[in-house]
PDB file of C-alpha atoms and ligand atoms in Angstrom:
ATOM      1  CA  MET A 404     -11.877  -1.013 -28.511  1.00  0.00           C
ATOM      2  CA  PRO A 405      -8.893  -1.097 -26.146  1.00  0.00           C
ATOM      3  CA  GLU A 406      -9.379   0.711 -22.887  1.00  0.00           C
ATOM      4  CA  SER A 407      -7.753   4.100 -22.506  1.00  0.00           C
ATOM      5  CA  PRO A 408      -4.381   3.533 -20.821  1.00  0.00           C
ATOM      6  CA  THR A 409      -5.418   5.370 -17.671  1.00  0.00           C
ATOM      7  CA  SER A 410      -8.860   3.851 -17.117  1.00  0.00           C
ATOM      8  CA  LEU A 411      -8.054   1.203 -14.480  1.00  0.00           C
ATOM      9  CA  PRO A 412      -5.053   1.454 -12.186  1.00  0.00           C
ATOM     10  CA  ARG A 413      -2.795  -1.590 -12.095  1.00  0.00           C
ATOM     11  CA  HIS A 414      -1.581  -0.698  -8.609  1.00  0.00           C
ATOM     12  CA  VAL A 415      -3.536   1.138  -5.891  1.00  0.00           C
ATOM     13  CA  ALA A 416      -1.777   2.258  -2.681  1.00  0.00           C
ATOM     14  CA  ILE A 417      -3.875   3.315   0.307  1.00  0.00           C
ATOM     15  CA  ILE A 418      -3.216   5.119   3.580  1.00  0.00           C
ATOM     16  CA  MET A 419      -6.021   3.718   5.690  1.00  0.00           C
ATOM     17  CA  ASP A 420      -6.515   6.627   8.063  1.00  0.00           C
ATOM     18  CA  GLY A 421      -9.293   7.695  10.424  1.00  0.00           C
ATOM     19  CA  ASN A 422      -9.925   4.604  12.561  1.00  0.00           C
ATOM     20  CA  GLY A 423      -9.365   6.473  15.813  1.00  0.00           C
ATOM     21  CA  ARG A 424     -11.657   9.367  14.897  1.00  0.00           C
ATOM     22  CA  TRP A 425     -14.333   6.934  13.710  1.00  0.00           C
ATOM     23  CA  ALA A 426     -14.320   5.317  17.151  1.00  0.00           C
ATOM     24  CA  LYS A 427     -14.119   8.605  19.049  1.00  0.00           C
ATOM     25  CA  LYS A 428     -17.208   9.912  17.257  1.00  0.00           C
ATOM     26  CA  ARG A 429     -19.061   6.882  18.611  1.00  0.00           C
ATOM     27  CA  LEU A 430     -17.555   7.220  22.103  1.00  0.00           C
ATOM     28  CA  LEU A 431     -15.798   3.903  21.565  1.00  0.00           C
ATOM     29  CA  PRO A 432     -12.150   3.037  22.305  1.00  0.00           C
ATOM     30  CA  ARG A 433      -9.791   3.632  19.349  1.00  0.00           C
ATOM     31  CA  TYR A 434      -9.309  -0.113  19.089  1.00  0.00           C
ATOM     32  CA  ALA A 435     -12.946  -0.487  17.989  1.00  0.00           C
ATOM     33  CA  GLY A 436     -12.122   1.666  14.952  1.00  0.00           C
ATOM     34  CA  HIS A 437      -9.131  -0.498  14.079  1.00  0.00           C
ATOM     35  CA  LYS A 438     -11.300  -3.616  14.300  1.00  0.00           C
ATOM     36  CA  VAL A 439     -13.958  -2.243  11.958  1.00  0.00           C
ATOM     37  CA  GLY A 440     -11.098  -1.051   9.736  1.00  0.00           C
ATOM     38  CA  VAL A 441     -10.134  -4.690   9.159  1.00  0.00           C
ATOM     39  CA  GLU A 442     -13.598  -5.242   7.675  1.00  0.00           C
ATOM     40  CA  SER A 443     -12.985  -2.384   5.240  1.00  0.00           C
ATOM     41  CA  VAL A 444      -9.753  -4.100   4.227  1.00  0.00           C
ATOM     42  CA  ARG A 445     -11.660  -7.294   3.506  1.00  0.00           C
ATOM     43  CA  LYS A 446     -14.212  -5.411   1.361  1.00  0.00           C
ATOM     44  CA  ILE A 447     -11.606  -3.510  -0.644  1.00  0.00           C
ATOM     45  CA  VAL A 448      -9.491  -6.631  -1.221  1.00  0.00           C
ATOM     46  CA  THR A 449     -12.568  -8.421  -2.585  1.00  0.00           C
ATOM     47  CA  HIS A 450     -13.417  -5.474  -4.795  1.00  0.00           C
ATOM     48  CA  CYS A 451      -9.869  -5.229  -6.179  1.00  0.00           C
ATOM     49  CA  THR A 452      -9.940  -8.953  -6.955  1.00  0.00           C
ATOM     50  CA  GLN A 453     -13.255  -8.610  -8.791  1.00  0.00           C
ATOM     51  CA  GLN A 454     -12.085  -5.540 -10.727  1.00  0.00           C
ATOM     52  CA  GLY A 455      -8.866  -7.205 -11.856  1.00  0.00           C
ATOM     53  CA  ILE A 456      -6.569  -4.733 -10.124  1.00  0.00           C
ATOM     54  CA  GLU A 457      -3.112  -6.310 -10.000  1.00  0.00           C
ATOM     55  CA  VAL A 458      -1.623  -4.825  -6.832  1.00  0.00           C
ATOM     56  CA  LEU A 459      -3.095  -3.299  -3.682  1.00  0.00           C
ATOM     57  CA  THR A 460      -0.679  -1.807  -1.145  1.00  0.00           C
ATOM     58  CA  LEU A 461      -2.073  -0.920   2.269  1.00  0.00           C
ATOM     59  CA  PHE A 462      -0.327   1.168   4.929  1.00  0.00           C
ATOM     60  CA  ALA A 463      -1.127  -0.653   8.160  1.00  0.00           C
ATOM     61  CA  PHE A 464       1.530   0.601  10.595  1.00  0.00           C
ATOM     62  CA  SER A 465       4.148   3.269  10.039  1.00  0.00           C
ATOM     63  CA  SER A 466       7.626   3.432  11.541  1.00  0.00           C
ATOM     64  CA  GLU A 467       6.325   6.446  13.488  1.00  0.00           C
ATOM     65  CA  ASN A 468       3.282   4.640  14.910  1.00  0.00           C
ATOM     66  CA  TRP A 469       5.485   3.091  17.644  1.00  0.00           C
ATOM     67  CA  GLN A 470       5.171   6.481  19.321  1.00  0.00           C
ATOM     68  CA  ARG A 471       1.512   5.823  20.140  1.00  0.00           C
ATOM     69  CA  PRO A 472       0.528   4.732  23.640  1.00  0.00           C
ATOM     70  CA  GLN A 473       1.972   1.265  24.348  1.00  0.00           C
ATOM     71  CA  ARG A 474      -1.512  -0.133  24.836  1.00  0.00           C
ATOM     72  CA  GLU A 475      -2.637   0.910  21.364  1.00  0.00           C
ATOM     73  CA  VAL A 476       0.583  -0.450  19.803  1.00  0.00           C
ATOM     74  CA  ASN A 477       0.054  -3.801  21.566  1.00  0.00           C
ATOM     75  CA  LEU A 478      -3.554  -3.955  20.436  1.00  0.00           C
ATOM     76  CA  LEU A 479      -2.552  -3.178  16.850  1.00  0.00           C
ATOM     77  CA  MET A 480       0.065  -5.975  16.929  1.00  0.00           C
ATOM     78  CA  ASP A 481      -2.536  -8.399  18.321  1.00  0.00           C
ATOM     79  CA  LEU A 482      -5.026  -7.374  15.647  1.00  0.00           C
ATOM     80  CA  PHE A 483      -2.422  -7.822  12.921  1.00  0.00           C
ATOM     81  CA  LEU A 484      -1.611 -11.315  14.165  1.00  0.00           C
ATOM     82  CA  LEU A 485      -5.282 -12.213  14.498  1.00  0.00           C
ATOM     83  CA  SER A 486      -6.092 -10.905  11.020  1.00  0.00           C
ATOM     84  CA  LEU A 487      -3.249 -12.880   9.462  1.00  0.00           C
ATOM     85  CA  ARG A 488      -4.596 -15.984  11.220  1.00  0.00           C
ATOM     86  CA  ASN A 489      -8.197 -15.402  10.218  1.00  0.00           C
ATOM     87  CA  GLU A 490      -7.652 -14.214   6.671  1.00  0.00           C
ATOM     88  CA  ALA A 491      -4.845 -16.507   5.468  1.00  0.00           C
ATOM     89  CA  ARG A 492      -7.105 -19.269   4.216  1.00  0.00           C
ATOM     90  CA  ARG A 493      -9.559 -16.915   2.552  1.00  0.00           C
ATOM     91  CA  LEU A 494      -6.770 -15.001   0.814  1.00  0.00           C
ATOM     92  CA  HIS A 495      -5.229 -18.233  -0.415  1.00  0.00           C
ATOM     93  CA  LYS A 496      -8.584 -19.528  -1.653  1.00  0.00           C
ATOM     94  CA  ASN A 497      -9.052 -16.285  -3.587  1.00  0.00           C
ATOM     95  CA  ASN A 498      -5.651 -16.687  -5.263  1.00  0.00           C
ATOM     96  CA  VAL A 499      -4.255 -13.599  -3.459  1.00  0.00           C
ATOM     97  CA  ARG A 500      -0.483 -13.327  -2.995  1.00  0.00           C
ATOM     98  CA  LEU A 501       0.380 -11.604   0.277  1.00  0.00           C
ATOM     99  CA  LYS A 502       3.585  -9.652   0.804  1.00  0.00           C
ATOM    100  CA  ILE A 503       4.629  -7.639   3.835  1.00  0.00           C
ATOM    101  CA  ILE A 504       7.009  -4.701   3.432  1.00  0.00           C
ATOM    102  CA  GLY A 505       8.764  -2.852   6.246  1.00  0.00           C
ATOM    103  CA  GLU A 506      11.286  -3.680   8.929  1.00  0.00           C
ATOM    104  CA  ARG A 507       9.809  -6.850  10.364  1.00  0.00           C
ATOM    105  CA  LYS A 508      12.646  -7.477  12.829  1.00  0.00           C
ATOM    106  CA  ALA A 509      10.899  -5.137  15.279  1.00  0.00           C
ATOM    107  CA  PHE A 510       7.800  -7.338  15.461  1.00  0.00           C
ATOM    108  CA  PRO A 511       7.173  -9.996  18.123  1.00  0.00           C
ATOM    109  CA  ASP A 512       8.596 -13.395  17.100  1.00  0.00           C
ATOM    110  CA  LYS A 513       5.239 -15.093  16.665  1.00  0.00           C
ATOM    111  CA  LEU A 514       4.075 -12.306  14.366  1.00  0.00           C
ATOM    112  CA  GLN A 515       7.241 -12.621  12.270  1.00  0.00           C
ATOM    113  CA  ARG A 516       6.712 -16.378  12.022  1.00  0.00           C
ATOM    114  CA  ARG A 517       3.097 -15.916  10.985  1.00  0.00           C
ATOM    115  CA  ILE A 518       4.096 -13.397   8.310  1.00  0.00           C
ATOM    116  CA  ASP A 519       6.643 -15.861   6.888  1.00  0.00           C
ATOM    117  CA  GLU A 520       4.037 -18.632   6.870  1.00  0.00           C
ATOM    118  CA  VAL A 521       1.332 -16.640   5.080  1.00  0.00           C
ATOM    119  CA  GLU A 522       3.799 -15.288   2.531  1.00  0.00           C
ATOM    120  CA  ALA A 523       5.052 -18.825   1.863  1.00  0.00           C
ATOM    121  CA  LEU A 524       1.509 -20.212   1.619  1.00  0.00           C
ATOM    122  CA  THR A 525       0.404 -17.642  -0.955  1.00  0.00           C
ATOM    123  CA  GLN A 526       3.659 -17.014  -2.844  1.00  0.00           C
ATOM    124  CA  HIS A 527       2.645 -18.833  -6.028  1.00  0.00           C
ATOM    125  CA  ASN A 528      -0.831 -17.325  -6.259  1.00  0.00           C
ATOM    126  CA  THR A 529      -1.498 -15.455  -9.477  1.00  0.00           C
ATOM    127  CA  GLY A 530      -4.433 -13.174  -8.589  1.00  0.00           C
ATOM    128  CA  LEU A 531      -4.220  -9.911  -6.669  1.00  0.00           C
ATOM    129  CA  THR A 532      -0.897  -9.097  -5.003  1.00  0.00           C
ATOM    130  CA  LEU A 533      -1.758  -7.661  -1.598  1.00  0.00           C
ATOM    131  CA  VAL A 534       1.103  -5.726  -0.056  1.00  0.00           C
ATOM    132  CA  VAL A 535       0.798  -4.741   3.590  1.00  0.00           C
ATOM    133  CA  ALA A 536       3.206  -2.033   4.731  1.00  0.00           C
ATOM    134  CA  ALA A 537       3.935  -2.673   8.409  1.00  0.00           C
ATOM    135  CA  ASN A 538       6.634  -0.890  10.370  1.00  0.00           C
ATOM    136  CA  TYR A 539       7.261   0.736   7.023  1.00  0.00           C
ATOM    137  CA  GLY A 540       8.635   4.201   6.374  1.00  0.00           C
ATOM    138  CA  GLY A 541       9.548   5.719   3.016  1.00  0.00           C
ATOM    139  CA  ARG A 542      12.773   7.135   4.432  1.00  0.00           C
ATOM    140  CA  TRP A 543      13.734   3.748   5.903  1.00  0.00           C
ATOM    141  CA  ASP A 544      13.101   2.180   2.483  1.00  0.00           C
ATOM    142  CA  ILE A 545      15.429   4.599   0.708  1.00  0.00           C
ATOM    143  CA  ALA A 546      18.077   4.296   3.439  1.00  0.00           C
ATOM    144  CA  GLN A 547      18.090   0.480   3.340  1.00  0.00           C
ATOM    145  CA  ALA A 548      18.382   0.562  -0.461  1.00  0.00           C
ATOM    146  CA  ALA A 549      21.300   3.022  -0.194  1.00  0.00           C
ATOM    147  CA  GLN A 550      22.987   0.665   2.265  1.00  0.00           C
ATOM    148  CA  LYS A 551      22.715  -2.268  -0.161  1.00  0.00           C
ATOM    149  CA  LEU A 552      24.092  -0.142  -2.963  1.00  0.00           C
ATOM    150  CA  ALA A 553      26.979   1.022  -0.759  1.00  0.00           C
ATOM    151  CA  GLU A 554      27.819  -2.647  -0.047  1.00  0.00           C
ATOM    152  CA  GLN A 555      28.097  -3.255  -3.789  1.00  0.00           C
ATOM    153  CA  VAL A 556      30.411  -0.269  -4.138  1.00  0.00           C
ATOM    154  CA  GLN A 557      32.501  -1.533  -1.225  1.00  0.00           C
ATOM    155  CA  ALA A 558      32.734  -4.972  -2.827  1.00  0.00           C
ATOM    156  CA  GLY A 559      33.910  -3.345  -6.063  1.00  0.00           C
ATOM    157  CA  LEU A 560      30.865  -4.545  -8.013  1.00  0.00           C
ATOM    158  CA  ILE A 561      29.885  -1.040  -9.129  1.00  0.00           C
ATOM    159  CA  LYS A 562      31.692   2.267  -9.297  1.00  0.00           C
ATOM    160  CA  LEU A 563      30.629   5.217  -7.206  1.00  0.00           C
ATOM    161  CA  GLU A 564      30.399   7.434 -10.273  1.00  0.00           C
ATOM    162  CA  ASP A 565      28.042   4.962 -11.988  1.00  0.00           C
ATOM    163  CA  ILE A 566      25.291   5.402  -9.390  1.00  0.00           C
ATOM    164  CA  THR A 567      22.032   6.737 -10.805  1.00  0.00           C
ATOM    165  CA  SER A 568      18.426   6.325  -9.666  1.00  0.00           C
ATOM    166  CA  ALA A 569      18.283   3.204 -11.866  1.00  0.00           C
ATOM    167  CA  GLN A 570      20.919   1.527  -9.644  1.00  0.00           C
ATOM    168  CA  LEU A 571      19.071   2.386  -6.450  1.00  0.00           C
ATOM    169  CA  ALA A 572      15.585   1.387  -7.640  1.00  0.00           C
ATOM    170  CA  PRO A 573      16.117  -2.427  -7.623  1.00  0.00           C
ATOM    171  CA  HIS A 574      16.926  -2.319  -3.890  1.00  0.00           C
ATOM    172  CA  LEU A 575      13.714  -0.555  -2.892  1.00  0.00           C
ATOM    173  CA  CYS A 576      10.549  -2.280  -1.703  1.00  0.00           C
ATOM    174  CA  LEU A 577       8.008  -3.055  -4.460  1.00  0.00           C
ATOM    175  CA  THR A 578      10.689  -2.999  -7.146  1.00  0.00           C
ATOM    176  CA  ASP A 579       9.296  -6.176  -8.738  1.00  0.00           C
ATOM    177  CA  LEU A 580       5.815  -4.635  -9.067  1.00  0.00           C
ATOM    178  CA  PRO A 581       4.351  -1.892 -11.280  1.00  0.00           C
ATOM    179  CA  ALA A 582       4.626   1.548  -9.648  1.00  0.00           C
ATOM    180  CA  PRO A 583       1.472   2.711  -7.834  1.00  0.00           C
ATOM    181  CA  ASP A 584      -0.902   4.396 -10.293  1.00  0.00           C
ATOM    182  CA  LEU A 585      -3.400   5.611  -7.721  1.00  0.00           C
ATOM    183  CA  PHE A 586      -2.795   6.703  -4.131  1.00  0.00           C
ATOM    184  CA  ILE A 587      -5.787   7.060  -1.827  1.00  0.00           C
ATOM    185  CA  ARG A 588      -5.735   8.567   1.655  1.00  0.00           C
ATOM    186  CA  THR A 589      -8.881   8.349   3.730  1.00  0.00           C
ATOM    187  CA  GLY A 590      -9.587  10.383   6.870  1.00  0.00           C
ATOM    188  CA  GLY A 591      -9.226  13.861   5.409  1.00  0.00           C
ATOM    189  CA  GLU A 592      -5.517  14.575   5.940  1.00  0.00           C
ATOM    190  CA  GLN A 593      -3.656  15.621   2.833  1.00  0.00           C
ATOM    191  CA  ARG A 594      -0.168  14.306   3.484  1.00  0.00           C
ATOM    192  CA  ILE A 595       2.032  11.319   2.701  1.00  0.00           C
ATOM    193  CA  SER A 596       3.104  10.578   6.321  1.00  0.00           C
ATOM    194  CA  ASN A 597       6.313   8.819   5.229  1.00  0.00           C
ATOM    195  CA  PHE A 598       4.516   6.249   3.030  1.00  0.00           C
ATOM    196  CA  LEU A 599       6.049   5.287  -0.334  1.00  0.00           C
ATOM    197  CA  LEU A 600       8.180   8.380  -0.929  1.00  0.00           C
ATOM    198  CA  TRP A 601      10.169   7.173  -3.908  1.00  0.00           C
ATOM    199  CA  GLN A 602       7.480   5.005  -5.485  1.00  0.00           C
ATOM    200  CA  LEU A 603       4.796   7.737  -5.475  1.00  0.00           C
ATOM    201  CA  ALA A 604       6.833  10.014  -7.768  1.00  0.00           C
ATOM    202  CA  TYR A 605       4.246   9.867 -10.574  1.00  0.00           C
ATOM    203  CA  THR A 606       1.253   8.422  -8.759  1.00  0.00           C
ATOM    204  CA  GLU A 607      -2.126  10.178  -8.976  1.00  0.00           C
ATOM    205  CA  LEU A 608      -3.071  11.400  -5.490  1.00  0.00           C
ATOM    206  CA  TYR A 609      -6.636  11.160  -4.195  1.00  0.00           C
ATOM    207  CA  PHE A 610      -7.795  12.355  -0.774  1.00  0.00           C
ATOM    208  CA  THR A 611     -11.184  11.685   0.761  1.00  0.00           C
ATOM    209  CA  PRO A 612     -12.652  12.813   4.108  1.00  0.00           C
ATOM    210  CA  ILE A 613     -14.304   9.392   4.538  1.00  0.00           C
ATOM    211  CA  LEU A 614     -12.901   7.635   7.602  1.00  0.00           C
ATOM    212  CA  TRP A 615     -11.350   4.232   6.839  1.00  0.00           C
ATOM    213  CA  PRO A 616     -13.989   2.131   8.688  1.00  0.00           C
ATOM    214  CA  ASP A 617     -16.641   3.808   6.479  1.00  0.00           C
ATOM    215  CA  PHE A 618     -14.681   3.328   3.250  1.00  0.00           C
ATOM    216  CA  ASN A 619     -16.623   0.901   1.074  1.00  0.00           C
ATOM    217  CA  GLN A 620     -17.046  -0.263  -2.500  1.00  0.00           C
ATOM    218  CA  THR A 621     -18.933   2.915  -3.534  1.00  0.00           C
ATOM    219  CA  ALA A 622     -16.209   5.149  -2.098  1.00  0.00           C
ATOM    220  CA  PHE A 623     -13.568   3.059  -3.851  1.00  0.00           C
ATOM    221  CA  GLU A 624     -15.488   3.302  -7.156  1.00  0.00           C
ATOM    222  CA  GLU A 625     -15.490   7.098  -6.767  1.00  0.00           C
ATOM    223  CA  ALA A 626     -11.723   7.091  -6.392  1.00  0.00           C
ATOM    224  CA  LEU A 627     -11.387   4.884  -9.482  1.00  0.00           C
ATOM    225  CA  GLU A 628     -13.625   7.272 -11.439  1.00  0.00           C
ATOM    226  CA  ALA A 629     -11.538  10.257 -10.369  1.00  0.00           C
ATOM    227  CA  PHE A 630      -8.446   8.357 -11.470  1.00  0.00           C
ATOM    228  CA  ALA A 631      -9.940   7.558 -14.884  1.00  0.00           C
ATOM    229  CA  SER A 632     -10.565  11.265 -15.504  1.00  0.00           C
ATOM    230  CA  ARG A 633      -6.944  12.276 -14.859  1.00  0.00           C
ATOM    231  CA  GLN A 634      -4.467  12.862 -17.635  1.00  0.00           C
ATOM    232  CA  ARG A 635      -1.084  11.391 -16.727  1.00  0.00           C
ATOM    233  CA  ARG A 636       1.614  13.298 -18.531  1.00  0.00           C
ATOM    234  CA  PHE A 637       4.882  12.070 -16.961  1.00  0.00           C
ATOM    235  CA  GLY A 638       6.523  15.341 -17.917  1.00  0.00           C
ATOM    236  CA  ARG A 639       5.209  15.479 -21.466  1.00  0.00           C
ATOM    237  CA  THR A 640       2.609  17.895 -22.850  1.00  0.00           C
ATOM    238  CA  GLY A 641      -1.105  17.172 -22.906  1.00  0.00           C
ATOM    239  CA  ASP A 642      -1.058  17.175 -26.719  1.00  0.00           C
ATOM    240  CA  GLN A 643       1.657  14.550 -26.838  1.00  0.00           C
ATOM    241  CA  VAL A 644      -0.347  12.326 -24.495  1.00  0.00           C
ATOM    242  CA  GLU A 645      -3.526  12.693 -26.542  1.00  0.00           C
ATOM    243  CA  GLN A 646      -1.688  11.876 -29.722  1.00  0.00           C
ATOM    244  CA  GLN A 647      -0.222   8.730 -28.198  1.00  0.00           C
ATOM    245  CA  ASN A 648      -3.611   7.626 -26.838  1.00  0.00           C
ATOM    246  CA  HIS A 649      -5.094   8.127 -30.307  1.00  0.00           C
ATOM    247  CA  LEU A 650      -2.361   6.013 -31.900  1.00  0.00           C
ATOM    248  CA  GLU A 651      -2.817   3.266 -29.306  1.00  0.00           C
ATOM    249  CA  LYS A 652      -6.591   3.227 -29.842  1.00  0.00           C
ATOM    250  CA  ASN A 653      -6.168   2.771 -33.565  1.00  0.00           C
ATOM    251  CA  SER A 654      -3.393   0.207 -33.470  1.00  0.00           C
TER     252      SER A 654
HETATM  253  C1  LIG B 760      -5.100   4.633  10.932  1.00  0.00           C
HETATM  254  O1  LIG B 760      -6.047   5.214  11.752  1.00  0.00           O
HETATM  255  C2  LIG B 760      -4.606   3.329  11.467  1.00  0.00           C
HETATM  256  C3  LIG B 760      -3.216   3.340  11.942  1.00  0.00           C
HETATM  257  C4  LIG B 760      -2.390   4.349  11.884  1.00  0.00           C
HETATM  258  C5  LIG B 760      -2.723   2.114  12.527  1.00  0.00           C
HETATM  259  P1  LIG B 760      -5.627   6.159  12.959  1.00  0.00           P
HETATM  260  O2  LIG B 760      -5.463   5.314  14.170  1.00  0.00           O
HETATM  261  O3  LIG B 760      -4.464   6.993  12.597  1.00  0.00           O
HETATM  262  O4  LIG B 760      -6.931   7.046  13.104  1.00  0.00           O
HETATM  263  P2  LIG B 760      -7.000   8.601  13.409  1.00  0.00           P
HETATM  264  O5  LIG B 760      -6.162   9.306  12.385  1.00  0.00           O
HETATM  265  O6  LIG B 760      -6.460   8.780  14.798  1.00  0.00           O
HETATM  266  O7  LIG B 760      -8.443   8.930  13.298  1.00  0.00           O
HETATM  267  C1  LIG B 761      -0.454   7.045   8.551  1.00  0.00           C
HETATM  268  O1  LIG B 761      -1.428   7.490   9.424  1.00  0.00           O
HETATM  269  C2  LIG B 761      -0.053   5.640   8.875  1.00  0.00           C
HETATM  270  C3  LIG B 761      -1.076   4.606   8.669  1.00  0.00           C
HETATM  271  C4  LIG B 761      -2.274   4.760   8.220  1.00  0.00           C
HETATM  272  C5  LIG B 761      -0.647   3.285   8.967  1.00  0.00           C
HETATM  273  P1  LIG B 761      -1.088   8.346  10.744  1.00  0.00           P
HETATM  274  O2  LIG B 761      -2.383   8.583  11.403  1.00  0.00           O
HETATM  275  O3  LIG B 761      -0.036   7.675  11.518  1.00  0.00           O
HETATM  276  O4  LIG B 761      -0.489   9.691  10.107  1.00  0.00           O
HETATM  277  P2  LIG B 761      -0.325  11.139  10.738  1.00  0.00           P
HETATM  278  O5  LIG B 761       0.339  10.950  12.050  1.00  0.00           O
HETATM  279  O6  LIG B 761      -1.695  11.717  10.885  1.00  0.00           O
HETATM  280  O7  LIG B 761       0.489  11.894   9.739  1.00  0.00           O
HETATM  281 MG1  LIG B 762      -4.316   8.828  11.734  1.00  0.00          MG
END
């Protein structure tokens, strides 16, 4: 019997929050939380690969996180670089395709180079697509897409009056991937914090108080179960959705 259309998300997007509080609770420096957070990333990537999830998008550093103390920002940049170094081979071996979204121009040169290298190394892999959002902001994403569209108008390629959301969409990050089905935010806050504003339009939202360094396979399974119990209506009625599911099951 075919699976119900909502049972497994194709694309999961996660705000990995709570590293600082995890460390503070243990009287450790915030950096210790970020370090253990990298281990959670490793676990969840492995689990997504095993489950056959197609895309995992992780929010690693927001465009607003530059406002943190310089020391923490520097440590986060170092950890990002180190993780890319340490994980590249393992990701490649596991057939993972890595993509970074966000304004990478702001990163130190060696980090930018490393990003390019790992993306190039893994670009033809056919397993999980792992998207890391770094110096990413949903508003930046929409603004940069609007800029590209405006260039096309200026060049006379499209008319101003022809602009609809369908013209803007191809210029946004993640346009070549299925839209996120499931959004998870750890750490207890119930907000989007300028993550994928456009792309989350019809995503199922899931919030958990678990701090990111404690987020493991069991916690992820719980989120997947919650997702499977949701009815996604996309503006239609519940009856219409049930009828369509019934038809699909019997086709
Ligand atoms: C998320 O954890 C990681 C980043 C934003 C880089 P936080 O560092 O925000 O942890 P809390 O929210 O202070 O606990
Ligand atoms: C969101 O977490 C960004 C990342 C997890 C990378 P924040 O900790 O920066 O969000 P706010 O400030 O609590 O909204
Ligand atoms: Mg936080």
